[in-house]
Amino acid sequence: MSRSAKILKLVQPTVPGTVLCRDVLVLAPTGYLLRGFFLNATSQKHHMDLWKVVMPLHRPLDTLVLTYGTIIAGPDDHRVKVDDVERAAEVVKQCLRHEVQALRDLEGPPQFLQRISRMSVNEFEVVQLDFALTHFLIGDVSEARRILRSQMERPEVYPTHRQVTRRAFEALEAGPEALQRLIDGWRDDNVARFCLEPTSRRPPGLRLVRST
């Protein structure tokens, strides 16, 4: 068991509604979002950054993504010293006192879209893909199609990202149901990859809020 997991295992009983999944203390239930807390290694010996993790599960992922997360205790707030596991657990408990409810409020795609809205001008393809798929999941198929099409018209920079964008775009062109199946398959793969089964709850199907 990693140092992070050992510390978070001591924290878990004090945070109702959480489950330790590998190295992440996950807030249940898990739908299209992984919400949790994670201790990330740093270059400073015996110190780690405590992260609030918000990670979409609607696209293929190989590793934990912190793009949409927030450092709770890091360079500006004294990193968590982890040479003593029990002492580190007490520090983490104190850090989480005012953080758990904010994660509970991130219930699904609508709240995730609001959280990432400040990044709408970010032209990185995988970020725009997240916007497209999140718009789709709240039922705004027209906006999802617009974003995916605009990405397909741009020069390819990262072939791996373009491959996912292309699959999403082609699925949507075949019909919203096809993209929904693709997203649900990606989500299920991620749930298995990150051992999230104990927290998993399959989200409801697509409900359109705008015409396609």
mmCIF file with all atom_site columns, C-alpha atoms in Angstrom, residues 56-170:
data_model
loop_
_atom_site.group_PDB
_atom_site.id
_atom_site.type_symbol
_atom_site.label_atom_id
_atom_site.label_alt_id
_atom_site.label_comp_id
_atom_site.label_asym_id
_atom_site.label_entity_id
_atom_site.label_seq_id
_atom_site.pdbx_PDB_ins_code
_atom_site.Cartn_x
_atom_site.Cartn_y
_atom_site.Cartn_z
_atom_site.occupancy
_atom_site.B_iso_or_equiv
_atom_site.pdbx_formal_charge
_atom_site.auth_seq_id
_atom_site.auth_comp_id
_atom_site.auth_asym_id
_atom_site.auth_atom_id
_atom_site.pdbx_PDB_model_num
ATOM 1   C CA . PRO A 1 56  ? -14.502 13.510 -15.651 1.00 0.00 ? 56  PRO A CA 1
ATOM 2   C CA . LEU A 1 57  ? -14.957 9.846  -16.515 1.00 0.00 ? 57  LEU A CA 1
ATOM 3   C CA . HIS A 1 58  ? -16.672 10.435 -19.865 1.00 0.00 ? 58  HIS A CA 1
ATOM 4   C CA . ARG A 1 59  ? -13.557 9.897  -22.018 1.00 0.00 ? 59  ARG A CA 1
ATOM 5   C CA . PRO A 1 60  ? -10.678 7.377  -22.063 1.00 0.00 ? 60  PRO A CA 1
ATOM 6   C CA . LEU A 1 61  ? -8.146  7.913  -19.259 1.00 0.00 ? 61  LEU A CA 1
ATOM 7   C CA . ASP A 1 62  ? -4.950  6.079  -18.328 1.00 0.00 ? 62  ASP A CA 1
ATOM 8   C CA . THR A 1 63  ? -3.926  8.005  -15.223 1.00 0.00 ? 63  THR A CA 1
ATOM 9   C CA . LEU A 1 64  ? -5.422  10.254 -12.587 1.00 0.00 ? 64  LEU A CA 1
ATOM 10  C CA . VAL A 1 65  ? -6.111  13.717 -14.042 1.00 0.00 ? 65  VAL A CA 1
ATOM 11  C CA . LEU A 1 66  ? -5.705  16.777 -11.802 1.00 0.00 ? 66  LEU A CA 1
ATOM 12  C CA . THR A 1 67  ? -6.517  19.384 -14.467 1.00 0.00 ? 67  THR A CA 1
ATOM 13  C CA . TYR A 1 68  ? -9.792  20.344 -12.845 1.00 0.00 ? 68  TYR A CA 1
ATOM 14  C CA . GLY A 1 69  ? -8.699  19.760 -9.257  1.00 0.00 ? 69  GLY A CA 1
ATOM 15  C CA . THR A 1 70  ? -7.425  22.118 -6.608  1.00 0.00 ? 70  THR A CA 1
ATOM 16  C CA . ILE A 1 71  ? -4.472  21.941 -4.243  1.00 0.00 ? 71  ILE A CA 1
ATOM 17  C CA . ILE A 1 72  ? -5.781  22.136 -0.678  1.00 0.00 ? 72  ILE A CA 1
ATOM 18  C CA . ALA A 1 73  ? -2.448  22.004 1.090   1.00 0.00 ? 73  ALA A CA 1
ATOM 19  C CA . GLY A 1 74  ? 0.560   22.761 -1.052  1.00 0.00 ? 74  GLY A CA 1
ATOM 20  C CA . PRO A 1 75  ? 3.377   25.264 -1.563  1.00 0.00 ? 75  PRO A CA 1
ATOM 21  C CA . ASP A 1 76  ? 1.405   28.221 -0.199  1.00 0.00 ? 76  ASP A CA 1
ATOM 22  C CA . ASP A 1 77  ? -0.001  26.366 2.779   1.00 0.00 ? 77  ASP A CA 1
ATOM 23  C CA . HIS A 1 78  ? 2.787   24.070 3.949   1.00 0.00 ? 78  HIS A CA 1
ATOM 24  C CA . ARG A 1 79  ? 2.821   20.707 2.238   1.00 0.00 ? 79  ARG A CA 1
ATOM 25  C CA . VAL A 1 80  ? 1.675   17.698 4.226   1.00 0.00 ? 80  VAL A CA 1
ATOM 26  C CA . LYS A 1 81  ? 4.661   16.118 5.937   1.00 0.00 ? 81  LYS A CA 1
ATOM 27  C CA . VAL A 1 82  ? 4.271   12.383 5.520   1.00 0.00 ? 82  VAL A CA 1
ATOM 28  C CA . ASP A 1 83  ? 7.194   10.819 7.343   1.00 0.00 ? 83  ASP A CA 1
ATOM 29  C CA . ASP A 1 84  ? 4.799   10.036 10.232  1.00 0.00 ? 84  ASP A CA 1
ATOM 30  C CA . VAL A 1 85  ? 1.631   8.459  8.790   1.00 0.00 ? 85  VAL A CA 1
ATOM 31  C CA . GLU A 1 86  ? -0.596  9.016  11.810  1.00 0.00 ? 86  GLU A CA 1
ATOM 32  C CA . ARG A 1 87  ? 0.457   12.636 12.225  1.00 0.00 ? 87  ARG A CA 1
ATOM 33  C CA . ALA A 1 88  ? -0.043  13.237 8.501   1.00 0.00 ? 88  ALA A CA 1
ATOM 34  C CA . ALA A 1 89  ? -3.549  11.741 8.748   1.00 0.00 ? 89  ALA A CA 1
ATOM 35  C CA . GLU A 1 90  ? -4.444  14.243 11.468  1.00 0.00 ? 90  GLU A CA 1
ATOM 36  C CA . VAL A 1 91  ? -3.232  17.118 9.269   1.00 0.00 ? 91  VAL A CA 1
ATOM 37  C CA . VAL A 1 92  ? -5.297  15.850 6.348   1.00 0.00 ? 92  VAL A CA 1
ATOM 38  C CA . LYS A 1 93  ? -8.397  15.529 8.545   1.00 0.00 ? 93  LYS A CA 1
ATOM 39  C CA . GLN A 1 94  ? -8.081  19.167 9.526   1.00 0.00 ? 94  GLN A CA 1
ATOM 40  C CA . CYS A 1 95  ? -7.551  20.224 5.906   1.00 0.00 ? 95  CYS A CA 1
ATOM 41  C CA . LEU A 1 96  ? -10.692 18.395 4.769   1.00 0.00 ? 96  LEU A CA 1
ATOM 42  C CA . ARG A 1 97  ? -13.030 19.872 7.354   1.00 0.00 ? 97  ARG A CA 1
ATOM 43  C CA . HIS A 1 98  ? -14.271 22.588 5.002   1.00 0.00 ? 98  HIS A CA 1
ATOM 44  C CA . GLU A 1 99  ? -13.685 20.815 1.684   1.00 0.00 ? 99  GLU A CA 1
ATOM 45  C CA . VAL A 1 100 ? -16.011 17.815 1.647   1.00 0.00 ? 100 VAL A CA 1
ATOM 46  C CA . GLN A 1 101 ? -19.271 19.714 1.189   1.00 0.00 ? 101 GLN A CA 1
ATOM 47  C CA . ALA A 1 102 ? -17.900 21.522 -1.860  1.00 0.00 ? 102 ALA A CA 1
ATOM 48  C CA . LEU A 1 103 ? -17.304 18.139 -3.478  1.00 0.00 ? 103 LEU A CA 1
ATOM 49  C CA . ARG A 1 104 ? -20.767 16.907 -2.511  1.00 0.00 ? 104 ARG A CA 1
ATOM 50  C CA . ASP A 1 105 ? -22.209 19.904 -4.355  1.00 0.00 ? 105 ASP A CA 1
ATOM 51  C CA . LEU A 1 106 ? -20.505 18.730 -7.578  1.00 0.00 ? 106 LEU A CA 1
ATOM 52  C CA . GLU A 1 107 ? -23.240 16.218 -8.286  1.00 0.00 ? 107 GLU A CA 1
ATOM 53  C CA . GLY A 1 108 ? -22.850 15.761 -12.011 1.00 0.00 ? 108 GLY A CA 1
ATOM 54  C CA . PRO A 1 109 ? -22.312 17.273 -15.483 1.00 0.00 ? 109 PRO A CA 1
ATOM 55  C CA . PRO A 1 110 ? -24.241 20.554 -14.865 1.00 0.00 ? 110 PRO A CA 1
ATOM 56  C CA . GLN A 1 111 ? -22.110 21.389 -11.838 1.00 0.00 ? 111 GLN A CA 1
ATOM 57  C CA . PHE A 1 112 ? -18.942 20.223 -13.594 1.00 0.00 ? 112 PHE A CA 1
ATOM 58  C CA . LEU A 1 113 ? -19.705 22.505 -16.543 1.00 0.00 ? 113 LEU A CA 1
ATOM 59  C CA . GLN A 1 114 ? -20.106 25.429 -14.180 1.00 0.00 ? 114 GLN A CA 1
ATOM 60  C CA . ARG A 1 115 ? -16.798 24.586 -12.499 1.00 0.00 ? 115 ARG A CA 1
ATOM 61  C CA . ILE A 1 116 ? -14.827 24.517 -15.753 1.00 0.00 ? 116 ILE A CA 1
ATOM 62  C CA . SER A 1 117 ? -16.602 27.460 -17.417 1.00 0.00 ? 117 SER A CA 1
ATOM 63  C CA . ARG A 1 118 ? -13.610 29.727 -16.761 1.00 0.00 ? 118 ARG A CA 1
ATOM 64  C CA . MET A 1 119 ? -11.575 27.457 -19.073 1.00 0.00 ? 119 MET A CA 1
ATOM 65  C CA . SER A 1 120 ? -13.825 27.909 -22.092 1.00 0.00 ? 120 SER A CA 1
ATOM 66  C CA . VAL A 1 121 ? -11.122 29.891 -23.933 1.00 0.00 ? 121 VAL A CA 1
ATOM 67  C CA . ASN A 1 122 ? -8.581  27.094 -23.445 1.00 0.00 ? 122 ASN A CA 1
ATOM 68  C CA . GLU A 1 123 ? -7.911  25.750 -26.953 1.00 0.00 ? 123 GLU A CA 1
ATOM 69  C CA . PHE A 1 124 ? -6.245  22.505 -25.820 1.00 0.00 ? 124 PHE A CA 1
ATOM 70  C CA . GLU A 1 125 ? -8.174  19.794 -27.658 1.00 0.00 ? 125 GLU A CA 1
ATOM 71  C CA . VAL A 1 126 ? -8.808  17.529 -24.679 1.00 0.00 ? 126 VAL A CA 1
ATOM 72  C CA . VAL A 1 127 ? -10.274 20.450 -22.700 1.00 0.00 ? 127 VAL A CA 1
ATOM 73  C CA . GLN A 1 128 ? -12.601 21.315 -25.581 1.00 0.00 ? 128 GLN A CA 1
ATOM 74  C CA . LEU A 1 129 ? -13.524 17.639 -25.796 1.00 0.00 ? 129 LEU A CA 1
ATOM 75  C CA . ASP A 1 130 ? -14.533 17.767 -22.134 1.00 0.00 ? 130 ASP A CA 1
ATOM 76  C CA . PHE A 1 131 ? -16.700 20.800 -22.845 1.00 0.00 ? 131 PHE A CA 1
ATOM 77  C CA . ALA A 1 132 ? -18.350 19.048 -25.772 1.00 0.00 ? 132 ALA A CA 1
ATOM 78  C CA . LEU A 1 133 ? -19.098 15.833 -23.900 1.00 0.00 ? 133 LEU A CA 1
ATOM 79  C CA . THR A 1 134 ? -20.317 17.692 -20.829 1.00 0.00 ? 134 THR A CA 1
ATOM 80  C CA . HIS A 1 135 ? -22.689 19.786 -22.942 1.00 0.00 ? 135 HIS A CA 1
ATOM 81  C CA . PHE A 1 136 ? -23.907 16.544 -24.468 1.00 0.00 ? 136 PHE A CA 1
ATOM 82  C CA . LEU A 1 137 ? -24.513 14.989 -21.053 1.00 0.00 ? 137 LEU A CA 1
ATOM 83  C CA . ILE A 1 138 ? -26.691 17.912 -19.974 1.00 0.00 ? 138 ILE A CA 1
ATOM 84  C CA . GLY A 1 139 ? -28.693 17.482 -23.168 1.00 0.00 ? 139 GLY A CA 1
ATOM 85  C CA . ASP A 1 140 ? -27.272 20.327 -25.253 1.00 0.00 ? 140 ASP A CA 1
ATOM 86  C CA . VAL A 1 141 ? -26.534 18.227 -28.323 1.00 0.00 ? 141 VAL A CA 1
ATOM 87  C CA . SER A 1 142 ? -26.253 21.205 -30.686 1.00 0.00 ? 142 SER A CA 1
ATOM 88  C CA . GLU A 1 143 ? -23.440 22.780 -28.673 1.00 0.00 ? 143 GLU A CA 1
ATOM 89  C CA . ALA A 1 144 ? -21.686 19.451 -28.316 1.00 0.00 ? 144 ALA A CA 1
ATOM 90  C CA . ARG A 1 145 ? -21.804 18.989 -32.088 1.00 0.00 ? 145 ARG A CA 1
ATOM 91  C CA . ARG A 1 146 ? -20.561 22.539 -32.698 1.00 0.00 ? 146 ARG A CA 1
ATOM 92  C CA . ILE A 1 147 ? -17.532 22.061 -30.451 1.00 0.00 ? 147 ILE A CA 1
ATOM 93  C CA . LEU A 1 148 ? -16.656 18.632 -31.833 1.00 0.00 ? 148 LEU A CA 1
ATOM 94  C CA . ARG A 1 149 ? -16.958 19.840 -35.422 1.00 0.00 ? 149 ARG A CA 1
ATOM 95  C CA . SER A 1 150 ? -14.769 22.880 -34.698 1.00 0.00 ? 150 SER A CA 1
ATOM 96  C CA . GLN A 1 151 ? -12.097 20.601 -33.239 1.00 0.00 ? 151 GLN A CA 1
ATOM 97  C CA . MET A 1 152 ? -12.215 18.294 -36.244 1.00 0.00 ? 152 MET A CA 1
ATOM 98  C CA . GLU A 1 153 ? -11.601 21.311 -38.503 1.00 0.00 ? 153 GLU A CA 1
ATOM 99  C CA . ARG A 1 154 ? -8.464  22.335 -36.595 1.00 0.00 ? 154 ARG A CA 1
ATOM 100 C CA . PRO A 1 155 ? -5.007  20.936 -37.412 1.00 0.00 ? 155 PRO A CA 1
ATOM 101 C CA . GLU A 1 156 ? -4.218  17.750 -35.538 1.00 0.00 ? 156 GLU A CA 1
ATOM 102 C CA . VAL A 1 157 ? -1.621  18.283 -32.799 1.00 0.00 ? 157 VAL A CA 1
ATOM 103 C CA . TYR A 1 158 ? -1.952  15.220 -30.569 1.00 0.00 ? 158 TYR A CA 1
ATOM 104 C CA . PRO A 1 159 ? -3.044  12.099 -32.506 1.00 0.00 ? 159 PRO A CA 1
ATOM 105 C CA . THR A 1 160 ? -4.283  10.345 -29.360 1.00 0.00 ? 160 THR A CA 1
ATOM 106 C CA . HIS A 1 161 ? -6.614  13.220 -28.485 1.00 0.00 ? 161 HIS A CA 1
ATOM 107 C CA . ARG A 1 162 ? -7.789  13.546 -32.092 1.00 0.00 ? 162 ARG A CA 1
ATOM 108 C CA . GLN A 1 163 ? -8.627  9.857  -32.190 1.00 0.00 ? 163 GLN A CA 1
ATOM 109 C CA . VAL A 1 164 ? -10.992 10.265 -29.222 1.00 0.00 ? 164 VAL A CA 1
ATOM 110 C CA . THR A 1 165 ? -12.482 13.462 -30.656 1.00 0.00 ? 165 THR A CA 1
ATOM 111 C CA . ARG A 1 166 ? -13.063 11.727 -33.981 1.00 0.00 ? 166 ARG A CA 1
ATOM 112 C CA . ARG A 1 167 ? -14.772 8.759  -32.333 1.00 0.00 ? 167 ARG A CA 1
ATOM 113 C CA . ALA A 1 168 ? -17.046 11.093 -30.361 1.00 0.00 ? 168 ALA A CA 1
ATOM 114 C CA . PHE A 1 169 ? -17.853 13.197 -33.430 1.00 0.00 ? 169 PHE A CA 1
ATOM 115 C CA . GLU A 1 170 ? -18.603 10.185 -35.630 1.00 0.00 ? 170 GLU A CA 1
#
